[in-house]
GROMACS .gro file of C-alpha atoms in nm:
model
   97
    1ILE     CA    1  -1.890  -0.444  -1.665
    2THR     CA    2  -1.666  -0.403  -1.989
    3HIS     CA    3  -1.323  -0.337  -1.894
    4LYS     CA    4  -1.291  -0.133  -2.206
    5ARG     CA    5  -1.071   0.189  -2.172
    6THR     CA    6  -1.220   0.554  -2.086
    7GLY     CA    7  -0.928   0.750  -2.206
    8THR     CA    8  -0.967   0.975  -1.916
    9TRP     CA    9  -0.755   1.026  -1.604
   10LYS     CA   10  -0.907   1.057  -1.282
   11THR     CA   11  -0.649   1.235  -0.978
   12CYS     CA   12  -0.638   1.023  -0.649
   13GLY     CA   13  -0.537   1.117  -0.283
   14ASN     CA   14  -0.203   1.054  -0.112
   15GLU     CA   15  -0.423   0.884   0.126
   16GLY     CA   16  -0.647   0.596   0.153
   17THR     CA   17  -0.821   0.359   0.360
   18ILE     CA   18  -0.712  -0.007   0.432
   19ARG     CA   19  -0.989  -0.262   0.301
   20GLY     CA   20  -0.815  -0.587   0.420
   21CYS     CA   21  -0.506  -0.687   0.502
   22SER     CA   22  -0.225  -0.937   0.646
   23ILE     CA   23   0.018  -0.910   0.932
   24ILE     CA   24   0.362  -1.045   0.734
   25ASN     CA   25   0.570  -1.219   0.976
   26MET     CA   26   0.773  -1.506   0.881
   27GLU     CA   27   1.052  -1.487   0.555
   28PHE     CA   28   0.957  -1.679   0.236
   29ARG     CA   29   1.126  -1.685  -0.143
   30GLY     CA   30   1.084  -1.386  -0.356
   31GLN     CA   31   1.052  -1.142  -0.065
   32THR     CA   32   1.156  -0.811  -0.154
   33ARG     CA   33   1.163  -0.678   0.244
   34PRO     CA   34   1.213  -0.829   0.575
   35PRO     CA   35   0.947  -0.912   0.780
   36PRO     CA   36   0.745  -0.810   0.990
   37TYR     CA   37   0.493  -0.571   0.728
   38VAL     CA   38   0.165  -0.564   0.632
   39TYR     CA   39   0.056  -0.626   0.275
   40ALA     CA   40  -0.276  -0.451   0.245
   41GLU     CA   41  -0.568  -0.407  -0.022
   42ILE     CA   42  -0.592   0.038  -0.007
   43VAL     CA   43  -0.838   0.257  -0.193
   44LEU     CA   44  -0.691   0.578  -0.217
   45ASP     CA   45  -0.953   0.874  -0.150
   46GLY     CA   46  -1.081   0.920  -0.496
   47ALA     CA   47  -1.064   0.597  -0.664
   48SER     CA   48  -1.315   0.300  -0.685
   49THR     CA   49  -1.052  -0.003  -0.724
   50ARG     CA   50  -0.826  -0.122  -0.454
   51LEU     CA   51  -0.412  -0.137  -0.467
   52ILE     CA   52  -0.193  -0.371  -0.335
   53HIS     CA   53   0.129  -0.266  -0.099
   54MET     CA   54   0.336  -0.299   0.222
   55ILE     CA   55   0.295  -0.123   0.518
   56GLU     CA   56   0.580  -0.133   0.716
   57ILE     CA   57   0.599  -0.196   1.134
   58PRO     CA   58   0.817  -0.162   1.390
   59ASP     CA   59   0.718  -0.534   1.502
   60PHE     CA   60   0.435  -0.828   1.525
   61GLU     CA   61   0.239  -0.625   1.764
   62ALA     CA   62   0.200  -0.310   1.592
   63GLY     CA   63   0.068  -0.490   1.313
   64LYS     CA   64  -0.221  -0.592   1.550
   65ALA     CA   65  -0.333  -0.221   1.561
   66ILE     CA   66  -0.381  -0.199   1.153
   67GLY     CA   67  -0.702  -0.322   1.025
   68PRO     CA   68  -0.971  -0.281   0.761
   69GLY     CA   69  -1.055   0.052   0.827
   70THR     CA   70  -0.742   0.215   0.901
   71ARG     CA   71  -0.596   0.521   0.758
   72VAL     CA   72  -0.287   0.566   0.541
   73ARG     CA   73  -0.043   0.766   0.306
   74ALA     CA   74   0.227   0.703   0.103
   75VAL     CA   75   0.541   0.778   0.142
   76TRP     CA   76   0.669   0.864  -0.213
   77ARG     CA   77   1.064   0.753  -0.367
   78GLU     CA   78   1.319   1.008  -0.379
   79GLY     CA   79   1.379   1.060  -0.733
   80GLN     CA   80   1.241   1.044  -1.128
   81ARG     CA   81   0.918   0.850  -1.151
   82THR     CA   82   0.845   0.556  -1.364
   83GLY     CA   83   0.526   0.508  -1.324
   84SER     CA   84   0.570   0.167  -1.154
   85LEU     CA   85   0.321   0.140  -0.855
   86THR     CA   86   0.595  -0.070  -0.635
   87ASN     CA   87   0.884   0.176  -0.753
   88ASP     CA   88   0.722   0.488  -0.740
   89ILE     CA   89   0.490   0.386  -0.395
   90GLU     CA   90   0.797   0.273  -0.085
   91ARG     CA   91   0.549   0.217   0.117
   92PHE     CA   92   0.234   0.344   0.328
   93GLU     CA   93   0.207   0.434   0.622
   94VAL     CA   94  -0.054   0.471   0.929
   95ILE     CA   95  -0.231   0.807   0.982
   96ASP     CA   96  -0.230   0.923   1.323
   97ALA     CA   97  -0.609   0.940   1.470
   0.00000   0.00000   0.00000
């Protein structure tokens, strides 16, 4: 692997699959949202690399149903895009099976 720029862009879907995750159920310094939520590594459809983002959950028990293989969908923020993953995508939500 050389990590050279290819000069090409690849279109990915709004949906993807969780490859790894943790349930965050405690507050800590620097958090950007109140717990509980799931911190997940997600591979979007059409992508080959993982991105890290949040999945909001109503309570800790709901988080236990989320794990590797769970399908999710991006929830985009309203307004103009900034090109920042954390600003443009508000969160991911679980797709009902």
